[in-house]
Short mmCIF file of C-alpha atoms and ligand atoms in Angstrom, two decimals:
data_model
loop_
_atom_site.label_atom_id
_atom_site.label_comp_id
_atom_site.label_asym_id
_atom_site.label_seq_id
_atom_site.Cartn_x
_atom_site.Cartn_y
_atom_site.Cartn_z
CA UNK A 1 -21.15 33.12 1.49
CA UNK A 2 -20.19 34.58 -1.61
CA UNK A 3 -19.12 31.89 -4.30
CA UNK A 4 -15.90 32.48 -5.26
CA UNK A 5 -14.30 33.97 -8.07
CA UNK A 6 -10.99 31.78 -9.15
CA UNK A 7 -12.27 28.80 -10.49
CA UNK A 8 -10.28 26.13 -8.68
CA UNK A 9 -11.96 27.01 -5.50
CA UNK A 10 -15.50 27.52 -7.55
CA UNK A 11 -14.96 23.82 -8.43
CA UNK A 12 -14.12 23.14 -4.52
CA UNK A 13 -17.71 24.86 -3.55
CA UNK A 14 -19.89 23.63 -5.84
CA UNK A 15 -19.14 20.20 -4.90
CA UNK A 16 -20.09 21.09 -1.07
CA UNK A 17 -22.73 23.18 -2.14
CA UNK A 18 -24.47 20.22 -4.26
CA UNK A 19 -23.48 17.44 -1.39
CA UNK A 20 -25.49 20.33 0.79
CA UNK A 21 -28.06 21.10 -1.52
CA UNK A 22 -28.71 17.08 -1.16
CA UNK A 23 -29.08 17.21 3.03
CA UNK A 24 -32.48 17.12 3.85
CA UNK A 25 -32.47 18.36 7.72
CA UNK A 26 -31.80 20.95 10.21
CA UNK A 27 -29.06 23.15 8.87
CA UNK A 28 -29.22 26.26 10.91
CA UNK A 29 -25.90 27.92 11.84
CA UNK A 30 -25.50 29.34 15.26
CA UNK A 31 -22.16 31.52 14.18
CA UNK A 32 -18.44 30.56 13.77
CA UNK A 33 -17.56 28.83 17.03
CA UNK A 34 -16.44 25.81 15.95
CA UNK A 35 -15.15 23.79 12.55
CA UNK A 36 -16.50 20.04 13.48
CA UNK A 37 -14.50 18.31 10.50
CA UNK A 38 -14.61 14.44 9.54
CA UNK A 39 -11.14 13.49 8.29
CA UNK A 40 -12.69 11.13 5.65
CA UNK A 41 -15.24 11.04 2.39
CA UNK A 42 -18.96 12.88 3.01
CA UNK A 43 -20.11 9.65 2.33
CA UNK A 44 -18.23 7.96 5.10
CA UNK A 45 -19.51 11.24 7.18
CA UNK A 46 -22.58 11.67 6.54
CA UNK A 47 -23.39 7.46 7.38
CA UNK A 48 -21.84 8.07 10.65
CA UNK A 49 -24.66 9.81 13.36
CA UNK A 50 -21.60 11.69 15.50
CA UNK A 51 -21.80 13.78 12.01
CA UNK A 52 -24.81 15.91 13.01
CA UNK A 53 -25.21 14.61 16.93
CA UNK A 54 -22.37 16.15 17.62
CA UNK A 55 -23.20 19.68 16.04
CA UNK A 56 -26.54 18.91 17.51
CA UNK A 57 -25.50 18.92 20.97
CA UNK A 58 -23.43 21.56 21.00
CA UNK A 59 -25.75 23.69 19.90
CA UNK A 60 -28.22 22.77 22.22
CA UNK A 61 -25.41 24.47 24.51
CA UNK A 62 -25.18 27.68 22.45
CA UNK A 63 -22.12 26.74 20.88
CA UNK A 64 -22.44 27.70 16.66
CA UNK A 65 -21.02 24.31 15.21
CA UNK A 66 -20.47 23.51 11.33
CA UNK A 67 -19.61 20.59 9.66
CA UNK A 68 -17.15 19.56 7.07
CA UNK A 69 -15.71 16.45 5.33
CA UNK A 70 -11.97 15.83 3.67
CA UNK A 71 -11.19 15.65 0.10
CA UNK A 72 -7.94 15.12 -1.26
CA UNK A 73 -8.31 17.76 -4.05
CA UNK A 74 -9.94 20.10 -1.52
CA UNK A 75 -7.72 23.56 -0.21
CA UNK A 76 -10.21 25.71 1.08
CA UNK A 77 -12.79 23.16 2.69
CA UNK A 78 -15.94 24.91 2.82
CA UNK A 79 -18.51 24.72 5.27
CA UNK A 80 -21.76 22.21 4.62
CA UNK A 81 -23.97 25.03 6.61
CA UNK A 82 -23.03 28.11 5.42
CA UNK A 83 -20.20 27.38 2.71
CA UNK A 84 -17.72 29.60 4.19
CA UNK A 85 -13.72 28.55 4.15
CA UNK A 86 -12.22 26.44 7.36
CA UNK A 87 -9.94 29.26 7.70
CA UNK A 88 -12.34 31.30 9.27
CA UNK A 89 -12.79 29.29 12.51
CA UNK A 90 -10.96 29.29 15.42
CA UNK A 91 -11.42 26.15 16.90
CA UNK A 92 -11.39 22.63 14.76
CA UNK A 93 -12.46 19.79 16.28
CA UNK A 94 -12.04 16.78 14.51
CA UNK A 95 -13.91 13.33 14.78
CA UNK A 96 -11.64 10.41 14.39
CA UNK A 97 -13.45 7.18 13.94
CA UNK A 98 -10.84 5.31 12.33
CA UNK A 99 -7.01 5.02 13.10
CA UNK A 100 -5.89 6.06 9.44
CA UNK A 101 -7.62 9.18 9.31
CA UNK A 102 -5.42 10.61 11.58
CA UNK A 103 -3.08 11.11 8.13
CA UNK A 104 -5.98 12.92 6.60
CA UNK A 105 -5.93 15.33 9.51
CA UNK A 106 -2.40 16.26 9.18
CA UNK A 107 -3.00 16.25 5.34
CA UNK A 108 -5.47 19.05 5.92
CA UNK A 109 -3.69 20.98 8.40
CA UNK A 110 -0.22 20.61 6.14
CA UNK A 111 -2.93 22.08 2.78
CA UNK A 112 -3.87 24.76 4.98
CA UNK A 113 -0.43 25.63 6.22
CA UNK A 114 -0.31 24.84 9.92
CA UNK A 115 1.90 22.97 11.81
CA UNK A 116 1.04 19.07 12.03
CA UNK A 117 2.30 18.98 15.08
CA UNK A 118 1.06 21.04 18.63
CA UNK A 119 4.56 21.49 19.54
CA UNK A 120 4.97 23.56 16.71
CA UNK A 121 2.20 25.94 16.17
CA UNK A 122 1.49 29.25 18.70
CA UNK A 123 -1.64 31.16 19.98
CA UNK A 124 -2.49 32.32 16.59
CA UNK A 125 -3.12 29.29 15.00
CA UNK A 126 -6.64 27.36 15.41
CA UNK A 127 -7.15 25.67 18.58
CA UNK A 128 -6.93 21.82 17.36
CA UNK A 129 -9.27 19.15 19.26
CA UNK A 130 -10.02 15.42 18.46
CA UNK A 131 -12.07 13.44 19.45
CA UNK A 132 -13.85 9.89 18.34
CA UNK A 133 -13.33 6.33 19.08
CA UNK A 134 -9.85 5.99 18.17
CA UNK A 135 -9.07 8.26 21.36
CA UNK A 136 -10.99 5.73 23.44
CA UNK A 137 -8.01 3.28 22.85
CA UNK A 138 -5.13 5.31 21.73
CA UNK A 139 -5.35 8.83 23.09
CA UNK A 140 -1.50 9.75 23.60
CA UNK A 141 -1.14 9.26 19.63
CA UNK A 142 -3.78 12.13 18.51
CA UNK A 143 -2.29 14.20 21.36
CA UNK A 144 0.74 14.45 18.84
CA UNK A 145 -1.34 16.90 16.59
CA UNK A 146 -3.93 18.15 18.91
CA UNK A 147 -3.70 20.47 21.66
CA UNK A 148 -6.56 18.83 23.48
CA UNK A 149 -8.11 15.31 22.86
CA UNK A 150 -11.37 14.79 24.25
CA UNK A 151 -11.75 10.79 25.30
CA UNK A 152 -15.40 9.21 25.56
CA UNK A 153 -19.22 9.91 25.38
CA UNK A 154 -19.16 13.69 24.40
CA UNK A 155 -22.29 13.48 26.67
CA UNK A 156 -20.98 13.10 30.15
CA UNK A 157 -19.33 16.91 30.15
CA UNK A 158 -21.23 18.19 27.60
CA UNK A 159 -22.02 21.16 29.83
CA UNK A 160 -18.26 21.99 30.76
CA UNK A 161 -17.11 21.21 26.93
CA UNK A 162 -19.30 23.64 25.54
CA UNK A 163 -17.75 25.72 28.07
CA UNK A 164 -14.30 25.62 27.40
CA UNK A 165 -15.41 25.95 23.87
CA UNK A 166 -16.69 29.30 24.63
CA UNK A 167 -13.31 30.64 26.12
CA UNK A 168 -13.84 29.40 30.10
CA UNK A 169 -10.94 28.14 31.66
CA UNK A 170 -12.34 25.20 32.80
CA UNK A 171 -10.92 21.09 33.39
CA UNK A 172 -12.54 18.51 32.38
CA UNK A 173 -11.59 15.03 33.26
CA UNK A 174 -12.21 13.55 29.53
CA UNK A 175 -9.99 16.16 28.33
CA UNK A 176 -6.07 15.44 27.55
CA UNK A 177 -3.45 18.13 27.22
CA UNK A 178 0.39 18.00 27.15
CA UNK A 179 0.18 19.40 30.90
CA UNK A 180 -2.37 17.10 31.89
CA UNK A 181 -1.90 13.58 30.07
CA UNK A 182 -3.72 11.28 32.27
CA UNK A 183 -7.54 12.00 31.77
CA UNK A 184 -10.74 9.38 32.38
CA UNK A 185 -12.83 7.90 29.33
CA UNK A 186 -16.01 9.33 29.99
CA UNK A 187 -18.75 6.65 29.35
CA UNK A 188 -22.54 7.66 29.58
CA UNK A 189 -24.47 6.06 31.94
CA UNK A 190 -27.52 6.20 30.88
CA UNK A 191 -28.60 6.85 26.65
CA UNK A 192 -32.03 7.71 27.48
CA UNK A 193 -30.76 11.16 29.16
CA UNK A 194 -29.98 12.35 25.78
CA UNK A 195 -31.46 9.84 23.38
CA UNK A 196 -29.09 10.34 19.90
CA UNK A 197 -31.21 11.40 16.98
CA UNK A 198 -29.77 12.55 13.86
CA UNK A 199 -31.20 15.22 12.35
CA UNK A 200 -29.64 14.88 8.31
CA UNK A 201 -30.92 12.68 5.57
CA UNK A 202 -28.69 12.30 2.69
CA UNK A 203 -28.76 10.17 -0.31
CA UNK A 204 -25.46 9.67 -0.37
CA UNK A 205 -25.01 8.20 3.37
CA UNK A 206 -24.56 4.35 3.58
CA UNK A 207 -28.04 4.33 5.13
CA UNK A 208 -29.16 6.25 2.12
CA UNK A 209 -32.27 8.51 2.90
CA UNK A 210 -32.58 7.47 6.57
CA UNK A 211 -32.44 9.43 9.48
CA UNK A 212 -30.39 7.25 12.23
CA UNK A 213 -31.65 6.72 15.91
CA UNK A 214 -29.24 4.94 18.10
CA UNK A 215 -30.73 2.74 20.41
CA UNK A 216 -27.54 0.75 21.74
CA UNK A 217 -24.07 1.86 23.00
CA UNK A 218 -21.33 -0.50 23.67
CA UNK A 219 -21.86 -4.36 23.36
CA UNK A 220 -22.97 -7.10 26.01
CA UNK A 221 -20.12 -9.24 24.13
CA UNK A 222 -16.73 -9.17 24.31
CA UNK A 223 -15.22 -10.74 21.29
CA UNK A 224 -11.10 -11.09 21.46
CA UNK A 225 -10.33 -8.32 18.61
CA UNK A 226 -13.02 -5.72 19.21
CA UNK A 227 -12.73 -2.34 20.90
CA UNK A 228 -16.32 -1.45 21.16
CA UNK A 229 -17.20 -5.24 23.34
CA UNK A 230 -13.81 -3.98 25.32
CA UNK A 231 -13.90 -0.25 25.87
CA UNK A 232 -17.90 0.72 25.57
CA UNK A 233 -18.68 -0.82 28.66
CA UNK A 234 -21.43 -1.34 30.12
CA UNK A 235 -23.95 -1.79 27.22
CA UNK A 236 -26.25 1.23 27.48
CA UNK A 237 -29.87 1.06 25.26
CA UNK A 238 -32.83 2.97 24.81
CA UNK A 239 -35.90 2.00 26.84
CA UNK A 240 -38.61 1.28 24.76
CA UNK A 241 -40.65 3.83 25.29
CA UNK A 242 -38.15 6.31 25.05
CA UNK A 243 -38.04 4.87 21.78
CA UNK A 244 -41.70 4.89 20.68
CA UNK A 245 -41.62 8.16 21.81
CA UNK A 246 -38.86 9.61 19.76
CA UNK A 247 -40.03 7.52 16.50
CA UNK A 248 -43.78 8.75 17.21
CA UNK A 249 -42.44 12.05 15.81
CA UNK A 250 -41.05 11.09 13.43
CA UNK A 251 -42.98 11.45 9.94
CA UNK A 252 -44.00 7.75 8.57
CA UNK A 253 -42.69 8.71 4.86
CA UNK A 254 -39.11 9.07 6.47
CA UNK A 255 -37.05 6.08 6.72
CA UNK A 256 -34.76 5.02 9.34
CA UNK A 257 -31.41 4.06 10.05
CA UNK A 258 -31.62 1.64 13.77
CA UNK A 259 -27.84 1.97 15.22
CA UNK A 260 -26.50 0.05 17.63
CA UNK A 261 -23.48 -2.79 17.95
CA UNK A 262 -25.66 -5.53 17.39
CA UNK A 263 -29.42 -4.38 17.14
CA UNK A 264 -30.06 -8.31 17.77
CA UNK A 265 -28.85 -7.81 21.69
CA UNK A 266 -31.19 -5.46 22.16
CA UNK A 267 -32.84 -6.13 25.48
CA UNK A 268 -36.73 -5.51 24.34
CA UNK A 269 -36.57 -6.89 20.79
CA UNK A 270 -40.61 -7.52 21.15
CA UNK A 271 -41.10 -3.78 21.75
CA UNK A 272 -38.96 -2.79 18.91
CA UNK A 273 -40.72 -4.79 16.33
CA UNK A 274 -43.90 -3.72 17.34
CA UNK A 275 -42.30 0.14 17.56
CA UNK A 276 -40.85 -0.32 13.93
CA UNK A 277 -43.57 -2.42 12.74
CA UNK A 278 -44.96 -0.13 10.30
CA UNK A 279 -41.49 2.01 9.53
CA UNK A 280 -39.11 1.16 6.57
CA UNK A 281 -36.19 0.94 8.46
CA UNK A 282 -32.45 -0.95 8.47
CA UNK A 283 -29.89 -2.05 10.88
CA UNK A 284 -26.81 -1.14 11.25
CA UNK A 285 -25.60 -4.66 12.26
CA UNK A 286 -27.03 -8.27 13.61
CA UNK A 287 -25.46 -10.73 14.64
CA UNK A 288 -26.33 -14.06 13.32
CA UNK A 289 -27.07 -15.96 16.69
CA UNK A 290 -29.70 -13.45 17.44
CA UNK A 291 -31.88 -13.33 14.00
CA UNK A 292 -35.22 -13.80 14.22
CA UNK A 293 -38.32 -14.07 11.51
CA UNK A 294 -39.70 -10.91 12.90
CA UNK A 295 -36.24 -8.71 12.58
CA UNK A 296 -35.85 -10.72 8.92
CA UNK A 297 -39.27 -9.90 7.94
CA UNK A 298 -39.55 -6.23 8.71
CA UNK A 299 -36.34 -5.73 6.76
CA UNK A 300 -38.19 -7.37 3.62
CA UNK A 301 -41.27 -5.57 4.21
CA UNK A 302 -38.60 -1.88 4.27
CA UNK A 303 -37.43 -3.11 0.71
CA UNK A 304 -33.93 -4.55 1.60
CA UNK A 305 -32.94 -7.00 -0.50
CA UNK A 306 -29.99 -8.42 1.24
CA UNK A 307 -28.42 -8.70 4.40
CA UNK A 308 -25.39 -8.69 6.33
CA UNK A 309 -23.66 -10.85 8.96
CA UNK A 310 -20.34 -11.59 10.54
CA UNK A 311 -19.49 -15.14 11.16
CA UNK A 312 -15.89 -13.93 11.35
CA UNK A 313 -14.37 -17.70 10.83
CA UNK A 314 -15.56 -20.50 9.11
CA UNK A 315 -14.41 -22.95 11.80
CA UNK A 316 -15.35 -23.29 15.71
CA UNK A 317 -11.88 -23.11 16.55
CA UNK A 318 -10.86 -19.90 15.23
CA UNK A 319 -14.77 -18.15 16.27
CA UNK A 320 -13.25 -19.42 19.72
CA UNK A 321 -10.10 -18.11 19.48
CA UNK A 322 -11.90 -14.59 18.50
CA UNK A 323 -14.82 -15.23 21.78
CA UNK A 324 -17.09 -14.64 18.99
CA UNK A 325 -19.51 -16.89 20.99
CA UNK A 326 -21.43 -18.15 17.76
CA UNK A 327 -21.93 -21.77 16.70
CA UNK A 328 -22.16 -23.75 13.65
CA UNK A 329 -25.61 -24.40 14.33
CA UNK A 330 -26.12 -20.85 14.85
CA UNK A 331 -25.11 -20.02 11.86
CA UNK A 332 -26.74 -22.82 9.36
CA UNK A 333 -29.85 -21.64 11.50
CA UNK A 334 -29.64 -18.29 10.25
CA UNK A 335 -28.81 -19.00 6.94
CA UNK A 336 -31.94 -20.97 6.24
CA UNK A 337 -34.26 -18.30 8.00
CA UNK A 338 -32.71 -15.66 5.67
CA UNK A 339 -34.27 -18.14 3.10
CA UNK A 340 -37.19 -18.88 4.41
CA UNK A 341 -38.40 -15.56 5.15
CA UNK A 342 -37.46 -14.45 1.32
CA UNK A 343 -33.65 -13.35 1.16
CA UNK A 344 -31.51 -14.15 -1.79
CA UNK A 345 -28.82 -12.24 -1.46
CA UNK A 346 -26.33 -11.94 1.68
CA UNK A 347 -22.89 -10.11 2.69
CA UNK A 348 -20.53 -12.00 5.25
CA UNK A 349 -17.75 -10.88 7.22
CA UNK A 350 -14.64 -13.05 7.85
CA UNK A 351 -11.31 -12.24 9.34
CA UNK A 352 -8.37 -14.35 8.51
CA UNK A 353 -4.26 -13.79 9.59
CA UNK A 354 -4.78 -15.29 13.27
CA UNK A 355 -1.43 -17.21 14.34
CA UNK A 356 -3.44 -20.56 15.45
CA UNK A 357 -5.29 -20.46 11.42
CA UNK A 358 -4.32 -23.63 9.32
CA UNK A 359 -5.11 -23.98 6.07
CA UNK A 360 -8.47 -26.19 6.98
CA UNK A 361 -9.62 -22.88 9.00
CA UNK A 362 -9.45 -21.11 5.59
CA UNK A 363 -10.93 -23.98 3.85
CA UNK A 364 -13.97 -23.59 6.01
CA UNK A 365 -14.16 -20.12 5.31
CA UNK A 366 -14.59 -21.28 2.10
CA UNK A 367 -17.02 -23.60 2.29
CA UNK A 368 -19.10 -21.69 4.62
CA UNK A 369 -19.67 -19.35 1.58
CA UNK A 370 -20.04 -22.37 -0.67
CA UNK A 371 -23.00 -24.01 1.66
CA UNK A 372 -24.51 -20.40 1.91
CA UNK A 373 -24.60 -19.96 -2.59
CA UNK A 374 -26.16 -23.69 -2.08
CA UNK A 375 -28.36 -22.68 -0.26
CA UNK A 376 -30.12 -20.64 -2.40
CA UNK A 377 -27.75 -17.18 -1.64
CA UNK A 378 -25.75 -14.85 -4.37
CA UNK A 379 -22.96 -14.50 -1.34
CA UNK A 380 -20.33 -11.55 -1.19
CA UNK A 381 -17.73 -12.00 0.96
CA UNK A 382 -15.72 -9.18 3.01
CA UNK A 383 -11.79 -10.44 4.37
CA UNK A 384 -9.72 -8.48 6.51
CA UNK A 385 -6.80 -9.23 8.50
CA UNK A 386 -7.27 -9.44 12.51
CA UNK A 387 -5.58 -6.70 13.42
CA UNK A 388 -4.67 -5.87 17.20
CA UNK A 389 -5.69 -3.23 19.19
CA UNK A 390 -5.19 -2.05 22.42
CA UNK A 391 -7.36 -2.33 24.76
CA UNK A 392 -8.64 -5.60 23.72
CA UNK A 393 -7.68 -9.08 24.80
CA UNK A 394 -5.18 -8.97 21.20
CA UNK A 395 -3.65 -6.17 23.03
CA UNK A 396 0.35 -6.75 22.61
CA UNK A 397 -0.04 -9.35 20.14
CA UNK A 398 1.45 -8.92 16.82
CA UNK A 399 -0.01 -8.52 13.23
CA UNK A 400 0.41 -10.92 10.79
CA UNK A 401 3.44 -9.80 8.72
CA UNK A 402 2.47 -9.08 5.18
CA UNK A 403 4.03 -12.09 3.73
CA UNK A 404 1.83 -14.66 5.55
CA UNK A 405 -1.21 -12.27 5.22
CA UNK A 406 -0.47 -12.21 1.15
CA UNK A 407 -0.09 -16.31 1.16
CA UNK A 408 -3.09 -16.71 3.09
CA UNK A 409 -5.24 -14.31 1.03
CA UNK A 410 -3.87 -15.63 -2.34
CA UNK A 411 -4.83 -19.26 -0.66
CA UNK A 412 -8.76 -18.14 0.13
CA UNK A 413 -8.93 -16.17 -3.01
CA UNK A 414 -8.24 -19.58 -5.08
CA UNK A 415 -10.69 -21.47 -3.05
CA UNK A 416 -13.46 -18.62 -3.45
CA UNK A 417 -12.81 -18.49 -6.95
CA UNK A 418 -13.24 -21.89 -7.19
CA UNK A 419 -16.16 -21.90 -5.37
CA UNK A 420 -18.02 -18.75 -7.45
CA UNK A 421 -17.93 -16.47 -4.78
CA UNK A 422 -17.41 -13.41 -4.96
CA UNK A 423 -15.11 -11.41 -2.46
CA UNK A 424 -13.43 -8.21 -1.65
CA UNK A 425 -10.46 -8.20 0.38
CA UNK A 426 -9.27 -5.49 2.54
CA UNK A 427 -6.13 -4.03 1.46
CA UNK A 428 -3.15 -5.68 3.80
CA UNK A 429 -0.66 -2.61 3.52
CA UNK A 430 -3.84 -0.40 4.81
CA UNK A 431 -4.30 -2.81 7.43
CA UNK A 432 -0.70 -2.87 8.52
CA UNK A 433 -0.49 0.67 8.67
CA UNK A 434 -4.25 0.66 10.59
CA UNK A 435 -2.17 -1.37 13.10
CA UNK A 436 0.57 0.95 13.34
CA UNK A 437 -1.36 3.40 14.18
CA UNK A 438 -3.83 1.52 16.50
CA UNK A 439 -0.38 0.82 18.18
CA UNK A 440 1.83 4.07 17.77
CA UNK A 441 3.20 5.92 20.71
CA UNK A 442 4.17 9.26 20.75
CA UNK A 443 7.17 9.00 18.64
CA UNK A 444 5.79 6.60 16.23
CA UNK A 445 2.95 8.41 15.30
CA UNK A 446 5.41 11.20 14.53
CA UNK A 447 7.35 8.59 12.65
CA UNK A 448 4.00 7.41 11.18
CA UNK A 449 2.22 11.22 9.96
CA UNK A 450 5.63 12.11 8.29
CA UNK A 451 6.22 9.29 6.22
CA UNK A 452 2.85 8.82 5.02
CA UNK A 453 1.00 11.89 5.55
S1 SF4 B 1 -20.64 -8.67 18.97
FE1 SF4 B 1 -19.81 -7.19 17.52
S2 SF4 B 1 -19.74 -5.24 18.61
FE2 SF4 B 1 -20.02 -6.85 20.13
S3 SF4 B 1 -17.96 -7.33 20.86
FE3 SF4 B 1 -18.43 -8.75 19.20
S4 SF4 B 1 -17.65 -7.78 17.32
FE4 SF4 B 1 -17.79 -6.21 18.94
#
């Protein structure tokens, strides 16, 4: 691709170009098929495996995929492969991980001048398709913009999507239309039939440098507000050897990034330490019931210097409210192994806004955090309001309203403070709208994309 001459869209290049220039990984383009676009940051993108798998595995199929990322400043979009302008492709599909990038997908078709909405565009716009876990929950929403939303493991109809991506007339059952609204989730049996390797390295990914191997689907658990422990069932994991087989080619100098919903459910958790044993590697998450010295100690010999876990609530009551299935004991276990094995440092998770919560179940939140910095830890806490989803055991319940949510987070915030701890809340209008969204039906979503889009 030429770079271009009017310095606006120079500007607009050069920034993919260098976030490109970065990528260390396969980057060859098989033609202009298909525009596979994150609606968020490259850095949110690029930390997220679906980023390359995706282009990957269609291209296994002989469909030419490239990839691109959303920027608000951004009105040409260029390509990360090739650098060439979204307008050239006839088919984007788009990857919608979380509920309120849905807004940046009608922001970028509304920059690029086509119809947000299916019912108003014709034959000679692009072909729009999403797909991601936000259809596994809410598909009718996404069917709003899209002409087609594919729901589930791209895997299971991989053959017959690359297809239909090619021009054949073809049904699949994963894939919603406005003439055929009722299609299946597609869940993959099995992982090891197509283990997912990603094949990018960025330094700019949350798992900076790392190349990410997931080697868990789904979750054995089934905590109250989750989608993944609802929807993602059964659990699906790579055998070990499937595993050490993958990672055996796999240079030692590259680092990796172990994905699954809680690497610490992992059925074989012998096998992977001795697999990872001499790899730097990190997890995507543990939970805190399922730590052990070995998983602890191979993350301090791979140079992390903290960790992260979710207790969710600082009392019993609310964790069994949520089905979160983890005990005190549990957690001052954990806690003390971090310790032990060398950590100083630690990031914890909480939720708050549930309609049972008094003020002594945000206390303990507290002084969770408070017996963690005694402990020895500089603690960070992360709040954000439960929010329910459909599809999980909150489904039909309502939010918090934004009053409540504002006294109890100016409540913790006191007690934190208080307490030296130091904590980032998750903004409560975003959340509200997240829930919106999570929630909209066909005419709210409408509702939704033109107010705030
Ligand atoms: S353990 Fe984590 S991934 Fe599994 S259901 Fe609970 S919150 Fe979801």
């Amino acid at each position: 691709m030429r770079r271009p001459r009017r310095s606006e869209d120079y500007k607009e290049y050069k920034i993919v170009k260098d976030l490109s220039d970065a990528e260390i990984g396969f980057k060859e383009s098989k033609g202009l098929d298909v525009a596979f676009i994150f609606p968020n940051s490259y850095s949110v993108a690029v930390s997220s495996l679906a980023f390359s798998w995706v282009r990957d595995l269609l291209s296994k199929y002989g469909v030419g995929v490239e990839r691109f990322f959303y920027d608000k400043t951004f009105k040409k979009f260029y390509s990360l492969e090739t650098l060439r302008p979204l307008d050239e492709y006839g088919i984007w599909l788009f990857s919608l991980q979380f509920e309120t990038d849905i807004l940046n997908i009608a922001r970028i078709l509304k920059v690029k001048g086509i119809p947000i909405f299916s019912r108003d565009r014709n034959p000679n716009h692009p072909r729009i398709i999403i797909g991601g876990p936000v259809t596994y929950f809410n598909y009718k929403a996404p069917l709003q913009i899209a002409d087609y939303v594919y729901r589930g493991d791209l895997e299971v109809y991989i053959n017959e999507f690359s297809q239909f991506l090619k021009g054949e007339d073809i049904e699949i059952p994963a894939l919603c239309s406005h003439e055929r609204e009722n299609c299946e989730l597609a869940i993959l049996r099995d992982l090891n039939l197509m283990p997912p390797v990603g094949s990018i390295i960025s330094p700019y990914s949350e798992f900076k440098n790392k190349l990410l191997i997931e080697i868990g689907r789904g979750c054995i658990r089934r905590c109250a507000f989750c989608m993944i422990g609802h929807l993602q069932k059964p659990a699906r994991f790579l055998r070990p050897e499937t595993l050490k087989d993958i990672i055996s080619k796999i240079p030692k100098n590259i680092s990796l990034g172990i994905i699954s919903a809680t690497v610490t459910d992992y059925p074989w958790q012998d096998e992977l330490i001795d697999i990872l044993h001499d790899r730097r590697v990190s997890f995507s998450s543990m939970r805190m019931d399922g730590l052990t010295e070995d998983l602890l100690r191979l993350l301090i010999r791979s140079g992390q210097k903290s960790f992260t876990v979710a207790p969710e609530a600082g009392s019993q009551k609310i964790r069994d409210i949520l089905r979160k299935d983890l005990t005190d004991d549990d957690i001052e276990r954990a806690l003390k192994l971090g310790i032990e094995v060398g950590f100083r440092k630690i990031k914890m998770y909480f939720i708050y806004g549930v309609d049972e919560e008094t003020e002594r179940d945000l206390e303990d939140i507290a002084k969770l955090s408070i017996n963690a910095k005694k402990m020895g830890y500089d603690v960070r806490v992360s709040l954000n309001p439960l929010i329910p989803k459909p599809g999980t055991s909150l489904e039909g319940k309502k939010m918090e309203d934004a009053k409540t949510l504002e006294e109890k987070k100016s409540f913790l915030k006191d007690l934190l403070k208080k307490g030296g701890i130091s904590f980032q809340f998750e903004s409560i209008k975003k959340s509200i709208l997240q829930y919106k969204i999570a929630n909209a039906d066909e005419n709210e979503i409408v509702e939704i994309i033109n107010r705030y889009a």
